[in-house]
Tab-separated table of C-alpha atoms in Angstrom:
chain	number	residue	atom	x	y	z
S	8	MET	CA	185.979	83.695	54.558
S	9	THR	CA	184.365	80.312	55.106
S	10	ASP	CA	183.027	78.790	58.302
S	11	ALA	CA	184.279	75.359	57.411
S	12	THR	CA	185.766	73.515	60.380
S	13	PRO	CA	189.092	71.878	59.598
S	14	ALA	CA	188.815	68.120	59.344
S	15	LEU	CA	189.954	66.324	62.492
S	16	THR	CA	191.134	63.252	60.688
S	17	GLU	CA	194.720	62.252	61.295
S	18	SER	CA	197.154	59.798	59.859
S	19	PRO	CA	197.713	56.388	61.541
S	20	ALA	CA	201.287	57.468	62.359
S	21	ALA	CA	200.071	60.528	64.259
S	22	HIS	CA	197.529	58.357	66.067
S	23	ALA	CA	200.302	55.938	67.088
S	24	TRP	CA	202.229	58.864	68.601
S	25	ARG	CA	199.249	60.134	70.484
S	26	ARG	CA	198.689	57.016	72.575
S	27	PRO	CA	202.065	56.934	74.325
S	28	LEU	CA	201.905	60.695	74.759
S	29	ALA	CA	198.460	60.345	76.330
S	30	TRP	CA	199.792	57.624	78.617
S	31	VAL	CA	202.694	59.838	79.726
S	32	GLY	CA	200.321	62.743	80.305
S	33	ARG	CA	197.881	60.582	82.243
S	34	SER	CA	200.509	59.101	84.546
S	35	ILE	CA	202.099	62.486	85.205
S	36	ARG	CA	198.731	64.041	85.864
S	37	SER	CA	197.732	61.308	88.284
S	38	ARG	CA	200.987	61.775	90.186
S	39	LEU	CA	200.727	65.532	90.091
S	40	ARG	CA	197.009	65.577	90.806
S	41	PHE	CA	197.394	67.125	94.215
S	42	LEU	CA	199.928	69.676	93.007
S	43	LEU	CA	197.748	70.688	90.066
S	44	SER	CA	194.684	70.925	92.310
S	45	LEU	CA	196.679	72.992	94.788
S	46	MET	CA	197.780	75.399	92.071
S	47	ALA	CA	194.245	75.659	90.721
S	48	LEU	CA	192.782	76.181	94.188
S	49	SER	CA	195.346	78.830	95.109
S	50	ALA	CA	194.880	80.665	91.816
S	51	GLY	CA	191.097	80.421	92.275
S	52	THR	CA	191.396	81.795	95.793
S	53	VAL	CA	193.386	84.808	94.635
S	54	ALA	CA	191.129	85.444	91.632
S	55	GLU	CA	187.921	85.093	93.660
S	56	SER	CA	189.198	87.253	96.501
S	57	LEU	CA	189.648	90.161	94.093
S	58	SER	CA	185.909	90.268	93.487
S	59	PRO	CA	183.998	92.284	96.111
S	60	ARG	CA	180.974	90.016	95.535
S	61	ALA	CA	182.887	87.096	96.988
S	62	TRP	CA	183.287	88.887	100.314
S	63	ARG	CA	179.832	88.310	101.698
S	64	ARG	CA	179.218	88.732	105.401
S	65	SER	CA	179.728	85.022	106.021
S	66	ALA	CA	183.096	85.039	104.221
S	67	ARG	CA	184.215	88.164	106.106
S	68	LEU	CA	183.188	86.611	109.398
S	69	GLU	CA	185.147	83.447	108.674
S	70	PHE	CA	188.131	85.461	107.403
S	71	ARG	CA	188.317	87.428	110.669
S	72	ARG	CA	187.990	84.271	112.758
S	73	VAL	CA	190.719	82.392	110.852
S	74	LEU	CA	193.037	85.424	110.801
S	75	ARG	CA	192.672	85.739	114.584
S	76	MET	CA	193.331	82.024	114.973
S	77	ALA	CA	196.356	82.013	112.659
S	78	LEU	CA	197.948	85.136	114.158
S	79	GLY	CA	197.044	84.409	117.759
S	80	GLY	CA	198.062	80.763	117.528
S	81	SER	CA	201.452	81.447	115.964
S	82	LEU	CA	202.537	84.812	117.359
S	83	THR	CA	204.091	83.558	120.617
S	84	ALA	CA	205.930	80.740	118.858
S	85	THR	CA	207.169	83.171	116.188
S	86	VAL	CA	208.483	85.648	118.774
S	87	PHE	CA	210.135	82.803	120.722
S	88	VAL	CA	211.864	81.326	117.659
S	89	ALA	CA	212.827	84.816	116.458
S	90	THR	CA	214.434	85.504	119.840
S	91	LEU	CA	216.450	82.291	119.584
S	92	VAL	CA	217.515	83.135	116.040
S	93	GLY	CA	218.379	86.670	117.175
S	94	VAL	CA	220.689	85.278	119.825
S	95	GLY	CA	221.991	82.336	117.843
S	96	MET	CA	222.452	84.006	114.496
S	97	VAL	CA	222.340	87.803	114.482
S	98	TYR	CA	224.438	88.199	117.611
S	99	GLN	CA	226.884	85.518	116.461
S	100	ALA	CA	227.180	87.152	113.029
S	101	ILE	CA	227.881	90.548	114.607
S	102	TYR	CA	230.461	89.016	116.956
S	103	TRP	CA	232.375	86.855	114.487
S	104	LEU	CA	232.371	89.376	111.649
S	105	ARG	CA	233.851	91.914	114.093
S	106	VAL	CA	236.519	89.384	115.128
S	107	ALA	CA	237.306	88.812	111.462
S	108	GLY	CA	237.244	92.532	110.745
S	109	GLN	CA	234.398	92.110	108.242
S	110	GLU	CA	231.720	94.306	109.880
S	111	GLY	CA	230.915	95.752	106.451
S	112	SER	CA	229.510	92.387	105.301
S	113	LEU	CA	227.004	92.163	108.151
S	114	GLY	CA	224.106	93.644	106.168
S	115	ASN	CA	224.695	91.406	103.145
S	116	LEU	CA	224.952	88.312	105.301
S	117	LEU	CA	221.763	88.996	107.263
S	118	VAL	CA	219.743	89.896	104.167
S	119	ALA	CA	220.958	86.888	102.164
S	120	ILE	CA	220.470	84.308	104.889
S	121	LEU	CA	217.930	85.646	107.337
S	122	ILE	CA	215.481	87.721	105.312
S	123	ARG	CA	215.588	85.835	102.026
S	124	GLU	CA	215.769	82.267	103.272
S	125	LEU	CA	215.412	81.618	106.969
S	126	ALA	CA	212.502	83.889	107.901
S	127	PRO	CA	210.042	82.595	105.236
S	128	ILE	CA	210.856	78.948	105.956
S	129	LEU	CA	210.753	79.202	109.747
S	130	VAL	CA	207.589	81.295	109.802
S	131	GLY	CA	206.010	78.892	107.314
S	132	ILE	CA	206.837	75.905	109.512
S	133	ILE	CA	205.500	77.642	112.634
S	134	LEU	CA	202.288	78.638	110.837
S	135	LEU	CA	201.872	75.144	109.433
S	136	GLY	CA	202.491	73.409	112.741
S	137	ARG	CA	200.459	75.718	114.951
S	138	SER	CA	197.558	76.888	112.812
S	139	GLY	CA	197.610	74.642	109.736
S	140	ALA	CA	197.208	71.532	111.862
S	141	ALA	CA	194.417	73.179	113.857
S	142	MET	CA	192.654	74.035	110.617
S	143	LEU	CA	192.969	70.482	109.348
S	144	THR	CA	191.381	69.261	112.562
S	145	GLU	CA	188.518	71.716	111.990
S	146	LEU	CA	187.954	70.676	108.407
S	147	GLY	CA	188.770	66.975	108.779
S	148	GLN	CA	185.176	66.093	109.557
S	149	LEU	CA	183.682	67.866	106.566
S	150	HIS	CA	182.843	64.590	104.834
S	151	SER	CA	182.077	62.306	107.759
S	152	GLU	CA	179.579	64.717	109.300
S	153	ARG	CA	178.127	65.790	105.961
S	154	GLN	CA	179.002	69.402	106.667
S	155	LEU	CA	179.624	70.107	102.985
S	156	HIS	CA	176.175	68.790	102.138
S	157	ALA	CA	174.603	70.948	104.849
S	158	LEU	CA	176.338	74.028	103.452
S	159	GLN	CA	175.166	73.265	99.917
S	160	ALA	CA	171.618	72.670	101.180
S	161	GLN	CA	171.698	76.181	102.638
S	162	GLY	CA	172.877	77.597	99.308
S	163	ILE	CA	176.362	78.343	100.602
S	164	ASP	CA	179.288	77.632	98.297
S	165	PRO	CA	181.906	75.799	100.429
S	166	PHE	CA	184.673	77.473	98.414
S	167	GLN	CA	183.433	80.927	99.379
S	168	ILE	CA	183.131	80.227	103.051
S	169	LEU	CA	185.751	77.553	103.749
S	170	VAL	CA	188.559	77.858	101.216
S	171	MET	CA	188.869	81.495	100.127
S	172	PRO	CA	188.789	83.162	103.572
S	173	ARG	CA	191.287	80.624	104.912
S	174	GLY	CA	193.733	81.054	102.035
S	175	ILE	CA	193.695	84.857	102.267
S	176	ALA	CA	193.784	84.901	106.086
S	177	PHE	CA	196.790	82.564	106.115
S	178	ALA	CA	198.559	84.659	103.464
S	179	LEU	CA	198.135	87.843	105.510
S	180	ALA	CA	199.031	86.075	108.758
S	181	SER	CA	202.195	84.684	107.164
S	182	TYR	CA	203.269	88.125	105.937
S	183	THR	CA	202.571	89.734	109.312
S	184	LEU	CA	204.420	87.008	111.199
S	185	GLY	CA	207.329	87.277	108.751
S	186	VAL	CA	207.683	90.993	109.465
S	187	VAL	CA	207.418	90.362	113.229
S	188	PHE	CA	210.021	87.598	112.949
S	189	VAL	CA	212.559	89.773	111.135
S	190	LEU	CA	212.037	92.733	113.500
S	191	VAL	CA	212.323	90.642	116.669
S	192	THR	CA	215.401	88.848	115.349
S	193	MET	CA	217.194	92.095	114.559
S	194	VAL	CA	216.211	93.840	117.777
S	195	VAL	CA	217.203	90.881	119.987
S	196	GLY	CA	220.512	90.261	118.172
S	197	PHE	CA	221.501	93.912	118.242
S	198	ALA	CA	220.369	94.407	121.859
S	199	LEU	CA	222.450	91.461	123.025
S	200	ALA	CA	225.480	92.688	121.084
S	201	SER	CA	225.048	96.160	122.635
S	202	VAL	CA	224.698	94.803	126.169
S	203	LEU	CA	227.832	92.683	125.732
S	204	ASP	CA	229.732	95.607	124.140
S	205	VAL	CA	230.299	93.721	120.906
S	206	VAL	CA	228.896	96.578	118.832
S	207	GLN	CA	229.493	100.287	119.215
S	208	THR	CA	227.190	101.674	116.505
S	209	SER	CA	223.609	102.823	117.081
S	210	PHE	CA	220.579	100.686	116.199
S	211	TRP	CA	219.751	103.112	113.353
S	212	SER	CA	223.221	102.622	111.824
S	213	PHE	CA	222.676	98.879	112.075
S	214	LEU	CA	219.311	99.184	110.297
S	215	ASP	CA	220.883	101.513	107.729
S	216	ALA	CA	223.511	98.855	106.931
S	217	LEU	CA	220.741	96.314	106.479
S	218	LEU	CA	218.748	98.588	104.178
S	219	ARG	CA	221.810	99.314	102.050
S	220	ALA	CA	222.388	95.592	101.645
S	221	THR	CA	218.793	94.988	100.592
S	222	ALA	CA	218.387	94.767	96.814
S	223	PRO	CA	215.240	96.287	95.230
S	224	ALA	CA	214.095	92.745	94.352
S	225	ASP	CA	214.139	91.823	98.050
S	226	PHE	CA	211.388	94.352	98.729
S	227	VAL	CA	209.201	92.433	96.305
S	228	VAL	CA	210.336	88.860	96.835
S	229	PHE	CA	210.074	88.851	100.642
S	230	PRO	CA	206.382	89.905	100.742
S	231	VAL	CA	205.553	87.672	97.775
S	232	LYS	CA	207.289	84.734	99.438
S	233	MET	CA	205.503	85.245	102.736
S	234	LEU	CA	202.101	85.740	101.090
S	235	ALA	CA	202.562	82.729	98.787
S	236	ILE	CA	203.713	80.477	101.625
S	237	GLY	CA	200.724	81.460	103.775
S	238	LEU	CA	198.314	80.998	100.886
S	239	LEU	CA	199.740	77.575	100.087
S	240	ILE	CA	199.591	76.438	103.723
S	241	GLY	CA	195.913	77.418	103.857
S	242	SER	CA	195.140	75.842	100.493
S	243	THR	CA	197.068	72.657	101.310
S	244	ALA	CA	195.145	72.175	104.545
S	245	CYS	CA	191.794	72.819	102.807
S	246	LEU	CA	192.603	70.504	99.927
S	247	THR	CA	193.855	67.720	102.192
S	248	ALA	CA	190.593	67.934	104.133
S	249	LEU	CA	188.467	68.076	100.984
S	250	PHE	CA	190.271	65.075	99.438
S	251	ALA	CA	189.967	63.037	102.651
S	252	GLN	CA	188.103	59.745	102.551
S	253	GLU	CA	184.952	59.474	104.624
S	254	GLY	CA	185.834	58.345	108.160
S	255	GLU	CA	189.559	58.879	107.651
S	256	ASP	CA	191.589	59.177	110.836
S	257	ILE	CA	192.348	62.805	111.759
S	258	GLY	CA	195.881	61.917	112.889
S	259	ARG	CA	196.755	60.534	109.465
S	260	LEU	CA	195.178	63.534	107.818
S	261	ILE	CA	197.260	65.938	109.898
S	262	SER	CA	200.533	64.124	109.194
S	263	ARG	CA	199.730	64.040	105.462
S	264	GLY	CA	198.804	67.719	105.510
S	265	PHE	CA	202.014	68.554	107.377
S	266	ILE	CA	204.225	66.807	104.833
S	267	ARG	CA	202.407	68.433	101.935
S	268	GLY	CA	202.631	71.806	103.650
S	269	MET	CA	206.375	71.373	104.223
S	270	LEU	CA	206.887	70.541	100.565
S	271	ALA	CA	204.859	73.568	99.547
S	272	ILE	CA	206.929	75.840	101.822
S	273	MET	CA	210.277	74.513	100.596
S	274	LEU	CA	209.316	74.586	96.915
S	275	THR	CA	207.848	78.087	97.106
S	276	SER	CA	210.820	79.441	99.011
S	277	GLY	CA	213.321	77.781	96.680
S	278	LEU	CA	211.596	78.833	93.471
S	279	LEU	CA	211.156	82.430	94.559
S	280	SER	CA	214.774	82.616	95.729
S	281	LEU	CA	215.805	81.686	92.209
S	282	ALA	CA	213.876	84.734	91.009
S	283	ILE	CA	216.396	87.086	92.662
I	13	MET	CA	156.760	74.138	93.455
I	14	ASP	CA	156.431	71.601	90.652
I	15	LEU	CA	158.142	68.331	91.014
I	16	PHE	CA	157.865	65.456	88.661
I	17	GLY	CA	160.153	62.895	87.289
I	18	ARG	CA	159.593	59.701	85.368
I	19	GLY	CA	161.932	56.844	85.786
I	20	ALA	CA	162.517	54.165	88.389
I	21	GLY	CA	160.173	55.939	90.774
I	22	ALA	CA	157.679	58.483	89.508
I	23	LEU	CA	157.218	61.665	91.487
I	24	ASP	CA	154.471	64.119	90.795
I	25	LEU	CA	153.823	66.907	93.229
I	26	GLN	CA	152.851	70.522	93.009
I	27	LEU	CA	152.703	72.738	96.048
I	28	GLU	CA	151.015	76.126	96.036
I	29	ALA	CA	151.446	78.929	98.540
I	30	GLY	CA	150.049	77.846	101.899
I	31	ASP	CA	150.294	74.105	101.212
I	32	LEU	CA	151.668	71.561	103.641
I	33	ALA	CA	152.545	68.125	102.285
I	34	LEU	CA	152.883	65.309	104.771
I	35	VAL	CA	155.018	62.564	103.260
I	36	ASP	CA	155.286	59.112	104.765
I	37	ALA	CA	158.951	58.354	104.078
I	38	ARG	CA	160.245	55.471	106.137
I	39	ASP	CA	163.464	55.062	104.184
I	40	LEU	CA	165.733	57.808	105.535
I	41	PRO	CA	168.221	57.977	102.604
I	42	LEU	CA	165.290	58.095	100.190
I	43	ALA	CA	163.715	60.912	102.200
I	44	SER	CA	167.000	62.842	102.181
I	45	GLY	CA	167.337	62.252	98.434
I	46	PHE	CA	163.824	63.576	97.913
I	47	ALA	CA	164.634	66.667	99.994
I	48	ASP	CA	167.811	67.169	97.927
I	49	LEU	CA	165.723	66.838	94.767
I	50	CYS	CA	163.358	69.553	95.998
I	51	CYS	CA	166.349	71.822	96.743
I	52	GLY	CA	167.911	71.248	93.337
I	53	LEU	CA	170.909	69.466	94.817
I	54	GLN	CA	170.111	66.284	92.967
I	55	PRO	CA	168.847	66.300	89.392
I	56	PRO	CA	165.835	64.146	88.532
I	57	ALA	CA	166.417	61.224	86.176
I	58	GLU	CA	163.710	62.678	83.994
I	59	GLY	CA	161.414	65.670	84.083
I	60	GLU	CA	161.968	68.858	85.985
I	61	VAL	CA	161.909	70.270	89.467
I	62	ARG	CA	160.842	73.864	89.878
I	63	PHE	CA	160.955	76.243	92.794
I	64	LEU	CA	159.237	79.630	92.585
I	65	GLN	CA	158.532	78.854	88.915
I	66	ARG	CA	162.224	78.353	88.190
I	67	ASP	CA	163.589	75.080	86.908
I	68	TRP	CA	166.597	74.176	89.070
I	69	SER	CA	168.477	72.660	86.148
I	70	ARG	CA	168.368	75.924	84.196
I	71	GLN	CA	169.632	78.150	86.993
I	72	PRO	CA	173.247	79.333	87.079
I	73	ALA	CA	175.053	78.129	90.216
I	74	GLU	CA	174.864	81.537	91.890
I	75	MET	CA	171.134	81.842	91.279
I	76	ALA	CA	170.518	78.294	92.482
I	77	ASP	CA	172.403	79.086	95.697
I	78	ALA	CA	170.362	82.252	96.168
I	79	LEU	CA	167.130	80.256	95.708
I	80	ARG	CA	168.317	77.667	98.227
I	81	GLY	CA	168.786	80.545	100.625
I	82	LEU	CA	164.973	80.822	100.646
I	83	ILE	CA	164.525	77.234	101.792
I	84	GLY	CA	164.582	76.345	105.463
I	85	ARG	CA	165.464	72.747	106.056
I	86	VAL	CA	165.630	70.462	109.061
I	87	MET	CA	168.135	67.868	107.883
I	88	SER	CA	168.295	64.315	109.142
I	89	ASN	CA	172.030	64.859	109.305
I	90	PRO	CA	172.282	68.516	110.255
I	91	GLY	CA	175.993	68.906	109.441
I	92	TRP	CA	176.787	71.482	112.112
I	93	LEU	CA	180.099	73.242	111.553
I	94	ARG	CA	181.885	72.424	114.805
I	95	PHE	CA	184.367	75.272	114.470
I	96	LEU	CA	181.576	77.856	114.570
I	97	ASP	CA	179.545	78.701	117.642
I	98	ALA	CA	175.873	77.778	117.874
I	99	THR	CA	174.611	81.274	117.035
I	100	THR	CA	176.701	81.524	113.857
I	101	ASN	CA	175.652	78.021	112.831
I	102	VAL	CA	171.989	78.964	113.204
I	103	LEU	CA	172.295	82.291	111.420
I	104	LEU	CA	174.840	81.325	108.764
I	105	GLN	CA	172.299	80.965	105.941
I	106	GLN	CA	170.803	84.388	106.699
I	107	ILE	CA	174.213	85.991	107.215
I	108	HIS	CA	175.303	84.630	103.827
I	109	HIS	CA	172.235	85.418	101.758
I	110	THR	CA	170.770	88.556	103.292
I	111	ARG	CA	171.842	91.945	104.520
I	112	SER	CA	169.431	91.827	107.441
I	113	ASP	CA	170.678	93.457	110.593
I	114	LEU	CA	172.551	90.922	112.707
I	115	GLY	CA	170.880	92.121	115.881
I	116	ALA	CA	167.434	91.669	114.349
I	117	LEU	CA	168.366	88.185	113.146
I	118	ARG	CA	169.594	87.280	116.631
I	119	GLU	CA	166.351	88.554	118.145
I	120	ASP	CA	164.302	86.569	115.656
I	121	ALA	CA	166.362	83.447	116.370
I	122	ALA	CA	166.109	83.954	120.133
I	123	ARG	CA	162.312	84.272	119.845
I	124	LEU	CA	162.190	81.029	117.855
I	125	ALA	CA	164.534	79.324	120.314
I	126	THR	CA	162.220	80.222	123.193
I	127	HIS	CA	159.271	78.999	121.157
I	128	PHE	CA	160.950	75.606	120.732
I	129	GLY	CA	161.665	75.292	124.440
I	130	LEU	CA	165.213	76.621	124.713
I	131	PRO	CA	166.019	79.233	127.360
I	132	GLY	CA	167.379	81.472	124.582
I	133	LEU	CA	169.662	81.286	121.583
I	134	PRO	CA	172.713	79.243	122.647
I	135	ASN	CA	175.957	81.063	121.946
I	136	GLY	CA	178.548	78.533	123.094
I	137	PRO	CA	180.273	75.871	120.990
I	138	ILE	CA	177.801	73.774	119.040
I	139	ALA	CA	179.556	70.586	120.205
I	140	GLU	CA	178.531	71.286	123.793
I	141	LEU	CA	174.802	71.118	123.101
I	142	SER	CA	172.830	67.996	123.995
I	143	PRO	CA	171.117	66.050	121.171
I	144	ALA	CA	167.730	67.399	122.285
I	145	ASP	CA	168.993	70.994	122.189
I	146	LEU	CA	170.677	70.384	118.825
I	147	MET	CA	167.332	69.234	117.459
I	148	ARG	CA	165.678	72.434	118.703
I	149	VAL	CA	168.509	74.563	117.343
I	150	GLY	CA	167.989	72.802	114.007
I	151	PHE	CA	164.350	73.958	114.031
I	152	VAL	CA	165.445	77.513	114.731
I	153	ARG	CA	167.852	77.387	111.770
I	154	ALA	CA	165.093	76.187	109.454
I	155	PHE	CA	162.585	78.874	110.443
I	156	VAL	CA	164.782	81.920	110.976
I	157	GLY	CA	164.373	84.604	108.304
I	158	GLU	CA	161.356	84.204	106.094
I	159	PRO	CA	161.703	80.899	104.251
I	160	LYS	CA	159.460	80.366	101.227
I	161	LEU	CA	159.679	76.615	101.600
I	162	VAL	CA	160.362	74.574	104.702
I	163	ILE	CA	161.436	70.944	104.398
I	164	LEU	CA	161.389	68.879	107.556
I	165	GLU	CA	163.157	65.507	107.373
I	166	SER	CA	161.735	63.406	110.221
I	167	PRO	CA	162.046	66.411	112.520
I	168	VAL	CA	160.550	64.894	115.644
I	169	GLN	CA	161.704	61.521	116.851
I	170	GLY	CA	161.239	59.405	119.940
I	171	LEU	CA	160.378	61.257	123.104
I	172	HIS	CA	160.066	64.688	121.528
I	173	GLN	CA	156.528	64.453	120.119
I	174	ASP	CA	155.594	67.367	122.395
I	175	LEU	CA	157.409	69.629	119.928
I	176	VAL	CA	154.918	68.901	117.132
I	177	PRO	CA	152.469	71.698	118.121
I	178	ALA	CA	155.325	74.219	118.265
I	179	LEU	CA	156.480	73.137	114.799
I	180	LEU	CA	152.951	73.314	113.407
I	181	ASN	CA	152.545	76.835	114.806
I	182	ARG	CA	155.670	77.961	112.973
I	183	LEU	CA	154.491	76.200	109.820
I	184	TRP	CA	151.221	78.134	109.986
I	185	GLU	CA	153.253	81.341	110.084
I	186	VAL	CA	155.221	80.275	106.995
I	187	ARG	CA	152.044	79.266	105.182
I	188	ASP	CA	150.266	82.493	106.121
I	189	ARG	CA	153.169	84.401	104.591
I	190	GLY	CA	152.621	82.540	101.321
I	191	GLY	CA	155.209	79.807	101.814
I	192	ALA	CA	154.800	76.059	101.649
I	193	ALA	CA	156.139	73.113	103.607
I	194	ILE	CA	157.027	69.462	103.182
I	195	TRP	CA	157.046	67.283	106.289
I	196	LEU	CA	158.757	63.948	105.724
I	197	THR	CA	157.939	61.580	108.544
I	198	ARG	CA	158.640	58.084	109.784
I	199	SER	CA	156.456	58.523	112.836
I	200	ARG	CA	153.196	56.534	112.888
I	201	MET	CA	151.851	58.928	115.497
I	202	ILE	CA	152.116	61.838	113.085
I	203	TRP	CA	151.087	59.968	109.959
I	204	ASP	CA	148.026	58.399	111.611
I	205	ASN	CA	146.896	61.650	113.202
I	206	PRO	CA	143.778	62.688	111.270
I	207	LEU	CA	143.984	66.199	112.700
I	208	PHE	CA	147.383	66.881	111.166
I	209	PRO	CA	146.728	69.967	109.008
I	210	ALA	CA	148.224	68.621	105.780
I	211	THR	CA	146.857	69.727	102.427
I	212	HIS	CA	148.548	66.754	100.713
I	213	ARG	CA	149.240	63.290	102.099
I	214	LEU	CA	151.739	61.239	100.140
I	215	ARG	CA	153.829	58.143	100.508
I	216	LEU	CA	157.408	57.979	99.282
I	217	ASP	CA	158.992	54.637	98.513
I	218	HIS	CA	161.131	53.136	95.781
I	219	GLN	CA	158.117	53.046	93.457
I	220	GLY	CA	157.827	56.805	93.727
I	221	LEU	CA	155.508	59.272	95.359
I	222	SER	CA	151.864	58.233	95.681
I	223	SER	CA	148.987	60.315	96.921
I	224	ILE	CA	147.075	58.984	99.920
I	225	LYS	CA	143.636	60.124	100.905
I	226	ALA	CA	143.240	61.559	104.403
I	227	ALA	CA	142.192	58.982	106.986
I	228	ALA	CA	139.423	61.100	108.484
């Protein structure tokens, strides 16, 4: 066996191919810079959070604070929207499927539309609007007030204290709010149908129909969707703040962060739906 | 600490345990850059910067952060995190780098706060503190825990010269524990004071760091 390194010389034809390919790569990368950074940051957040060493007291403190903020800030809005969806969708589905004599399809309909699609997107939008914007406001002055520099001067890695706890806290908040959303929607829709005598079965039979309609993949995809959406909302807000120009207007930053967050929610939800 | 670099401006400084260097640094960005250099945040153009016998440039990021955790610094731009309360802002460095009991840290910080003329350790939002209180809280942050090196970037300005004795008292404590300090100043009153207990007097400008003999 020899240690000889293969020669890196190439023919002029290969070199001629490389330049346009490099140009294509460069232009795609510049356009996808934010997306690539977002993916790297999110993957880094997950990887780092698995190491107990990353969870120093300061990171735990910030995690608890952000989790409280994300849950507390979005819980009322989530319950309110879930109540509206319960009335506007679950009750209507129960009513019209009964009129059509298709009560047996109720579970399939609710799982396919509500649990797989609507809940992750609506909860994501609520979380983004209520807590993501608040977080962007918090982090928007990182550059202008030299807060990043102050952290580094104290030997504190901004990733460990600003990015990782936020990403994980938003992921858990999103999952929790998703579960709350689905429960409230079902309870409100069924309660209204019971009060108006549209349904004669018990709540447990209703839940049983839902469970029977739920495919094994749904038990994986729903949590993954909620966790991924929360993580991406947190990462998007952090990245938007970190990429901000010095002295950039907070209002512009929030609107940019909101659009990016919306894209992240839609893409994640769509891609994971394709997985089923 | 060893600090020397050769380039546009030559710096040559070595501080031993118990030393206090008074540096006349009228250019604020230059003073901040020098402080960053001492903390290993900015590499020298040439030469090496060492802290506790360790060359910053050879330390892995985690080790460098841990070493920076031993440096108390009053920054010209303190960079308070507005989403954290004043207490957490003050104790953040200690909370991050040590496992010291939080209650003991709070007590230590409250003692320092009283020493610097605050009624106690403020626990409300940092944004609600007046500039004078923020300055005092900045001192508390720099001295809380047991820093091995304290860097003060023009800590006392304008009408707050009465805080100099309190700062010097704390510096004596640090020096008695075997630490060292660098006081970067723009104040003529401090620089011209022959009784200022500096072991080194230096001037920092774009030509570098030059040693100045004591006036007295």
